[in-house]
CSV table of C-alpha atoms in Angstrom, one decimal:
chain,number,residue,atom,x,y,z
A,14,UNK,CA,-128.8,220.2,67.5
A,15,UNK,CA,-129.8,219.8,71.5
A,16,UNK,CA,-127.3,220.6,73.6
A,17,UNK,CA,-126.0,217.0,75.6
A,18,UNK,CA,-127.6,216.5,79.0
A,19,UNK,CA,-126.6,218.2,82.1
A,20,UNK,CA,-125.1,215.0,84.5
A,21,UNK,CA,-127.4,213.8,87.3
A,22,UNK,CA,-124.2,213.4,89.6
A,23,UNK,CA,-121.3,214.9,90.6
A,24,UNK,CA,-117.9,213.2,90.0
A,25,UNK,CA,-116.2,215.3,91.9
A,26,UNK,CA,-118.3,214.6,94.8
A,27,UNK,CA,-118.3,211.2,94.3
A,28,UNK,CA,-114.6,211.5,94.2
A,29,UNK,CA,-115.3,213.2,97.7
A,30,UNK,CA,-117.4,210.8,99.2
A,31,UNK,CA,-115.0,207.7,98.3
A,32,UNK,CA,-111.4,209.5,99.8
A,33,UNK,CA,-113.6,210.1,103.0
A,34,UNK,CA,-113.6,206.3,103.6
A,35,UNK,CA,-109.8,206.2,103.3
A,36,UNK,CA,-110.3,208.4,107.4
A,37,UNK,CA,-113.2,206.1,109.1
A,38,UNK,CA,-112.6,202.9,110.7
A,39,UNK,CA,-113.0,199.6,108.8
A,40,UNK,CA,-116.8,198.9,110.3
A,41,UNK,CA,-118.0,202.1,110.1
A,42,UNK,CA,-119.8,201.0,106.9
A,43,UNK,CA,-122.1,198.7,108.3
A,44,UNK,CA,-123.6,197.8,105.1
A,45,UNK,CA,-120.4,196.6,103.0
A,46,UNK,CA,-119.9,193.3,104.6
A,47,UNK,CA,-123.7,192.8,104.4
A,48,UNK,CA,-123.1,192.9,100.6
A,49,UNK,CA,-119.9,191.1,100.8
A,50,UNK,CA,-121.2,188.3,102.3
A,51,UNK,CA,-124.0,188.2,99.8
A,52,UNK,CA,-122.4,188.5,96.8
A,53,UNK,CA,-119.7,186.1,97.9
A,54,UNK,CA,-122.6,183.5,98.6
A,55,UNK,CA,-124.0,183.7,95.2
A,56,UNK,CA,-119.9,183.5,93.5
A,57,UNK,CA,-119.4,179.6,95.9
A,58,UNK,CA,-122.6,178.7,93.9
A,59,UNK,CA,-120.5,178.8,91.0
A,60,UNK,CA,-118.3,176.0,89.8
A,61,UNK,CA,-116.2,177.3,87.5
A,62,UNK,CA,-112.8,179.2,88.1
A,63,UNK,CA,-112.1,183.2,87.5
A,64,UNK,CA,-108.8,183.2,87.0
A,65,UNK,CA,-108.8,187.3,86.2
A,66,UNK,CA,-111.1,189.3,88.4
A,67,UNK,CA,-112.0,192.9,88.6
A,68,UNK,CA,-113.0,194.6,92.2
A,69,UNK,CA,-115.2,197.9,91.3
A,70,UNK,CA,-114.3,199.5,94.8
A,71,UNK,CA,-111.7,199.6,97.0
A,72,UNK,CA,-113.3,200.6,100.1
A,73,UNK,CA,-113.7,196.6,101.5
A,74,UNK,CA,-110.5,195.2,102.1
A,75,UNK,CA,-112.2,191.7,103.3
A,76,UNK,CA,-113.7,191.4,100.4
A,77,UNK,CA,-110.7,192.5,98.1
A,78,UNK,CA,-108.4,189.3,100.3
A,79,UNK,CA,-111.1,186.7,100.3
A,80,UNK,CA,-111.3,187.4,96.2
A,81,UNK,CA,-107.5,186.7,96.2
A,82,UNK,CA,-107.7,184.1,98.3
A,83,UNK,CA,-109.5,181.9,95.6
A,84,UNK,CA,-106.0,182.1,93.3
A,85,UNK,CA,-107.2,185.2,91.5
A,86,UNK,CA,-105.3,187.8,89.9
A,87,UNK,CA,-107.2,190.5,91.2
A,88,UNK,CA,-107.5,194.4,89.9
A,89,UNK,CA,-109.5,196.7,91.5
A,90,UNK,CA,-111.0,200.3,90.3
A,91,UNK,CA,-111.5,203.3,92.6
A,92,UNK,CA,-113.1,206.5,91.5
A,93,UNK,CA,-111.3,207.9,94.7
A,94,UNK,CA,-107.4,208.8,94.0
A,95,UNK,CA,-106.8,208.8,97.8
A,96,UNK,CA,-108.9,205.7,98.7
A,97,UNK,CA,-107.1,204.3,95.4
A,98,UNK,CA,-103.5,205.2,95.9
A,99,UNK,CA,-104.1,203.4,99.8
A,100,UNK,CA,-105.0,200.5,98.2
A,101,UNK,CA,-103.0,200.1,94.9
A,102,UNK,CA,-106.2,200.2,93.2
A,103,UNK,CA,-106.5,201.8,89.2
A,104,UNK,CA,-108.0,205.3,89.6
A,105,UNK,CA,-111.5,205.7,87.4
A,106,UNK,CA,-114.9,205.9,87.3
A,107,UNK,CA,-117.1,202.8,86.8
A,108,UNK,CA,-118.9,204.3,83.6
A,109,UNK,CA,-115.4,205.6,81.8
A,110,UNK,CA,-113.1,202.7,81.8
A,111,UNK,CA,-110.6,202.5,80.0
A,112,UNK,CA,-109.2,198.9,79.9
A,113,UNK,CA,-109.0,195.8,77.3
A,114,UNK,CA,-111.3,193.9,76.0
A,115,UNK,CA,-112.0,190.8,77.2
A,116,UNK,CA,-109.3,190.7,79.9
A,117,UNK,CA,-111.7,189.7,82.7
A,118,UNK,CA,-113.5,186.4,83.9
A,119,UNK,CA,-115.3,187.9,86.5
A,120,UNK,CA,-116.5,191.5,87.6
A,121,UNK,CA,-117.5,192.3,91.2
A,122,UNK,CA,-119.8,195.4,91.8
A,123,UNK,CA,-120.6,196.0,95.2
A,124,UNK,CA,-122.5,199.5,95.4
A,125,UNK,CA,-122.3,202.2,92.9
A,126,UNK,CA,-124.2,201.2,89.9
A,127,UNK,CA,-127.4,203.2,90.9
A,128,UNK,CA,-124.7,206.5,91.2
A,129,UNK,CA,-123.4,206.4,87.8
A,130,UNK,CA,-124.5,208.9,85.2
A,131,UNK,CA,-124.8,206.2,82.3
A,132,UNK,CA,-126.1,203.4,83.4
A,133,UNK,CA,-126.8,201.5,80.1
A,134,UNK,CA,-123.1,202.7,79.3
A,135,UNK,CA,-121.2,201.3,82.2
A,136,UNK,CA,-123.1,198.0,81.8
A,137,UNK,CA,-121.9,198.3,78.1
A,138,UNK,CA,-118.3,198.6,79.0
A,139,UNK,CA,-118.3,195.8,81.8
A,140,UNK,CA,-119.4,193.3,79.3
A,141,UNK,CA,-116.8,194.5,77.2
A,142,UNK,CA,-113.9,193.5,79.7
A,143,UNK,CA,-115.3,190.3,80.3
A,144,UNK,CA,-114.1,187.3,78.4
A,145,UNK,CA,-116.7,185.4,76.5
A,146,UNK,CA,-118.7,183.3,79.4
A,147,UNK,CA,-117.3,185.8,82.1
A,148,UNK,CA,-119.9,187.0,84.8
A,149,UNK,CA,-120.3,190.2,86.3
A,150,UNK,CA,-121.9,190.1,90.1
A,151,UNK,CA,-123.0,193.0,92.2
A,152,UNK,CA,-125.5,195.0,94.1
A,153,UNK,CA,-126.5,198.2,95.3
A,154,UNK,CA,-129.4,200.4,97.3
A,155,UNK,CA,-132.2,200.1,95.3
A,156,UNK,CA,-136.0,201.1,94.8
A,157,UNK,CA,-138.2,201.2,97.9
A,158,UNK,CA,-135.1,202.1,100.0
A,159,UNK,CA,-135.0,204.8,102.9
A,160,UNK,CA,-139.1,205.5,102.8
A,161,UNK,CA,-139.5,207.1,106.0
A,162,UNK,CA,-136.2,209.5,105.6
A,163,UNK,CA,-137.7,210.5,102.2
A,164,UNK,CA,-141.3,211.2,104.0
A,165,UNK,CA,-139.1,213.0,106.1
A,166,UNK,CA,-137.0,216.0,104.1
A,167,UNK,CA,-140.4,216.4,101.9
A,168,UNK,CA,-142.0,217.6,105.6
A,169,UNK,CA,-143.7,221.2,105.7
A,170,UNK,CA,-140.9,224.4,106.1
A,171,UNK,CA,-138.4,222.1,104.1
A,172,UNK,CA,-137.6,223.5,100.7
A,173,UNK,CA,-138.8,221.2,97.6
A,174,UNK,CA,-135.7,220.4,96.1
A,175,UNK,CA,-134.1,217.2,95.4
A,176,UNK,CA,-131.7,215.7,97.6
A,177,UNK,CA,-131.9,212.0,97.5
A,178,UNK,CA,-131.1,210.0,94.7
A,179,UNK,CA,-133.3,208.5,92.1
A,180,UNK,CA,-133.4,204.5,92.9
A,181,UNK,CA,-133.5,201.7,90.0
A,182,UNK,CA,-135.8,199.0,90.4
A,183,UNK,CA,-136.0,195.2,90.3
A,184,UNK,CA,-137.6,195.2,86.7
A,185,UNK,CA,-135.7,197.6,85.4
A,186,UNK,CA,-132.5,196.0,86.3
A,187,UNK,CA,-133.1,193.1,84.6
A,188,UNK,CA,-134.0,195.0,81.9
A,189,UNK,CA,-130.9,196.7,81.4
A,190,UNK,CA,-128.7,193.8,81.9
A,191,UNK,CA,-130.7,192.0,78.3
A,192,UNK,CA,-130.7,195.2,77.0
A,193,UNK,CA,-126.9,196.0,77.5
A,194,UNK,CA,-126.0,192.5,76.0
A,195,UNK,CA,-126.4,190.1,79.0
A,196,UNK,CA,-126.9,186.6,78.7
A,197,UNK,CA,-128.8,184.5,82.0
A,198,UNK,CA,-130.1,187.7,83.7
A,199,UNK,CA,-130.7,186.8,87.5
A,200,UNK,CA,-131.9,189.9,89.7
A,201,UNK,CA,-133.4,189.7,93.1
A,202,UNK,CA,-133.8,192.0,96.4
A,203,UNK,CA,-133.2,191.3,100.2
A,204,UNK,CA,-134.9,193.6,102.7
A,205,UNK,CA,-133.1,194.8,105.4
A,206,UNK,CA,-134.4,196.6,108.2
A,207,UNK,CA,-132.3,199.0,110.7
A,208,UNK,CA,-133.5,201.1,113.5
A,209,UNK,CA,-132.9,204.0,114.5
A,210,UNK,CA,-132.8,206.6,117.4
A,211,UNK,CA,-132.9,209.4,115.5
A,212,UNK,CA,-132.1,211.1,112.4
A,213,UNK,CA,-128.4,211.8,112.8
A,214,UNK,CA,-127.9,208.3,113.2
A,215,UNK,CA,-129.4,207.3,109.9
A,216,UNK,CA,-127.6,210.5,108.3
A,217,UNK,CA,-124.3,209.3,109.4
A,218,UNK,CA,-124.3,205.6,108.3
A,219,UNK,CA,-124.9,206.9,105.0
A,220,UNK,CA,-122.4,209.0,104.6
A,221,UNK,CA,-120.3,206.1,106.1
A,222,UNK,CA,-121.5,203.6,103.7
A,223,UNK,CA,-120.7,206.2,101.0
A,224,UNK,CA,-124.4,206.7,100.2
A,225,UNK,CA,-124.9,210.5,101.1
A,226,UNK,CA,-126.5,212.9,98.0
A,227,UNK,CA,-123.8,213.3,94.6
A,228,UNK,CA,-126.3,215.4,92.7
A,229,UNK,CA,-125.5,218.1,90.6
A,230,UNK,CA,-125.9,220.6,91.3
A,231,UNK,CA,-125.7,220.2,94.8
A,232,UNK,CA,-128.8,220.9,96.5
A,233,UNK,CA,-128.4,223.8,99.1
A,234,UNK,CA,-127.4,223.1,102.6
A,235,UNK,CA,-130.6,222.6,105.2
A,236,UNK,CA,-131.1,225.5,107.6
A,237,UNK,CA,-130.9,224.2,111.0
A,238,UNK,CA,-134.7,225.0,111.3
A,239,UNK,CA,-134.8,222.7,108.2
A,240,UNK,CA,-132.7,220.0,110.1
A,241,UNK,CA,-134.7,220.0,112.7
A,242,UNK,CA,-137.8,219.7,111.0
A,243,UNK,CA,-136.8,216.7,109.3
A,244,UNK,CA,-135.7,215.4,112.7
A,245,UNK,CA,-139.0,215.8,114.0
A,246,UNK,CA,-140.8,214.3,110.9
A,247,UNK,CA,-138.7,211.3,110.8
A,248,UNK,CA,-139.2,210.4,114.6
A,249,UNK,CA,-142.8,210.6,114.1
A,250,UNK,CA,-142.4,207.7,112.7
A,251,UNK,CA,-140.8,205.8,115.4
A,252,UNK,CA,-142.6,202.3,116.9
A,253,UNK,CA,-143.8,202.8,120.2
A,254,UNK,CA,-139.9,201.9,121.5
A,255,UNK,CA,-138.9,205.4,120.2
A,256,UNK,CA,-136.8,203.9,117.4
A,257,UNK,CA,-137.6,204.3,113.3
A,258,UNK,CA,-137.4,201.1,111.5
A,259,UNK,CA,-135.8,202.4,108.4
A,260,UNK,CA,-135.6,199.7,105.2
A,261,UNK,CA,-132.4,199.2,102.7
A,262,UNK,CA,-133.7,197.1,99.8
A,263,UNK,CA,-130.4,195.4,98.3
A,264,UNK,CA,-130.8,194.4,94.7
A,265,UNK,CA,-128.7,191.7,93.9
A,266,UNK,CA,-127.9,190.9,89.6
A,267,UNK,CA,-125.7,188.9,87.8
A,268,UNK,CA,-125.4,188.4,83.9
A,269,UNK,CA,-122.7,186.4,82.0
A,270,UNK,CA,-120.9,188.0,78.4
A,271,UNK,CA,-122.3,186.0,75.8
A,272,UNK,CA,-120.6,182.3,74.7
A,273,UNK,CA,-121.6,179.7,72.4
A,274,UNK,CA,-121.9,177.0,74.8
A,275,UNK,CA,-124.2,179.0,76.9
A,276,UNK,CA,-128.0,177.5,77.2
A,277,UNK,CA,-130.5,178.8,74.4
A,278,UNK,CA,-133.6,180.1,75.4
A,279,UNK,CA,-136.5,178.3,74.2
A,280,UNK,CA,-137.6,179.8,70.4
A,281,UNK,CA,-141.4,182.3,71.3
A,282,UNK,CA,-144.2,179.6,70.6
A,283,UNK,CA,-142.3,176.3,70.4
A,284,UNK,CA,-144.3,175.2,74.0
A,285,UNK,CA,-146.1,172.5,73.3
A,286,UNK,CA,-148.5,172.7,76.5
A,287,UNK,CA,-151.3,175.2,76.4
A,288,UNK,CA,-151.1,178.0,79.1
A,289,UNK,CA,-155.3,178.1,79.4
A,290,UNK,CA,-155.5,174.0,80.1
A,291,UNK,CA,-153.0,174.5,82.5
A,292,UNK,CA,-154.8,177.0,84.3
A,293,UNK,CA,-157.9,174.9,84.3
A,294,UNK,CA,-159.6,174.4,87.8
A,295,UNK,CA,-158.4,170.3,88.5
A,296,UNK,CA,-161.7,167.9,89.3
């Protein structure tokens, strides 16, 4: 029998990460109201009611008041038991709750997915807790993201070990919500671009935005010749300003929990049009 899998991250210093944000100011993570914003967009699109709504973080308070602010009954989960116990939220991780069935309209997820050690699992679970035609919304850092800082720490006189996460992409997003039991799959990416002065700058609105390395094991720490290194590689890449463009590539999804009144799609083959005459060159 093959021994289970060693995890990919760290709970404990997930755990870690999250109780730091409980000590920075409220708009030191630059990229949660970014999200919030988004994500909240997409929900006014929506014209339905969620009377029962679960908050997966607790480190946006504006988002956690504008949610209750529709009339919501709103629960929130924190991995965190700092961040969690400052906010009233449930303590937990995203890909182990432990909460009824069906006892949510809508899920909001707004980071963290890409951090989880079971992906297909925690997807699993959240359409478990929703209610037939509930909807679960989120985002998080996805593929493409942070090129020039990975170009960077894999610069000569840096040890060749892994220190940034792996990063799921557009189509395989989709492909786990259908997978994982979603019905009406929508997943799509906004680019956003920051610049930069230096290195430290980047490094420190990640750890801000809760985004800094959860591997396990935890890679060793960089030398400071290795620091410096990697500063030097990543403002070789600066535009003739002296600043790095660096890119976050937001991956936005949504799915709804299966309900009979829910559109069909069509049955494979029952087109009647032909794809080739369609394609045809017109006179």
């Amino acid at each position: 029998m093959s021994p289970p899998l060693a995890p990919l991250f760290s709970s404990a210093r997930h755990r870690a990460q999250r109780d730091r944000l409980v000590r920075q100011p409220a708009d030191a993570n630059f990229l949660a109201p970014i999200i919030a914003e988004t994500l909240l967009d997409r929900l006014a699109m929506v014209t339905r009611d969620f009377p029962r709504v679960l908050l997966i973080g607790a480190h946006d308070a504006a988002l956690a008041a504008q949610l209750r602010a529709t009339g919501a009954e709103l629960t929130i989960l924190e991995a965190g038991r700092s961040l969690a116990a400052a906010t009233g939220a449930l303590t937990g991780e995203a890909d182990a709750i432990d909460l009824p069935f069906a006892s949510f309209d809508l899920i909001v997820w707004p980071g963290g997915l890409d951090s989880v050690n079971d992906v297909p699992g925690a997807l699993v679970r959240l359409r478990a807790l929703l209610a037939p035609d509930g909807l679960l919304l989120g985002a998080f850092v996805g593929d493409g993201s942070l090129a020039r800082l990975r170009r960077a720490v894999m610069t000569d006189g840096v040890r060749s070990v892994a220190r940034l996460h792996p990063q799921i992409d557009l189509a395989a997003m989709g492909n786990l919500l259908q997978r994982t039991g979603f019905t009406m799959p929508v997943v799509d990416v906004d680019a956003l671009s920051v610049r930069y002065g230096d290195w430290f700058a980047l490094v420190r609105d990640l750890r801000a935005a809760g985004l800094s390395s959860r591997l396990s094991p935890a890679p060793p720490p960089l030398t400071r010749e290795e620091a410096a290194r990697i500063a030097v590689a990543f403002a070789g890449q600066a535009d003739p300003d002296g600043r790095v463009a660096e890119n976050f590539r937001l991956i936005h999804f949504s799915g709804w929990a299966p309900h009979p009144d829910q559109p069909k799609p069509a049955r494979r083959g029952s087109g009647t049009a032909s794809l080739a005459e369609a394609l045809k060159p017109r006179d």
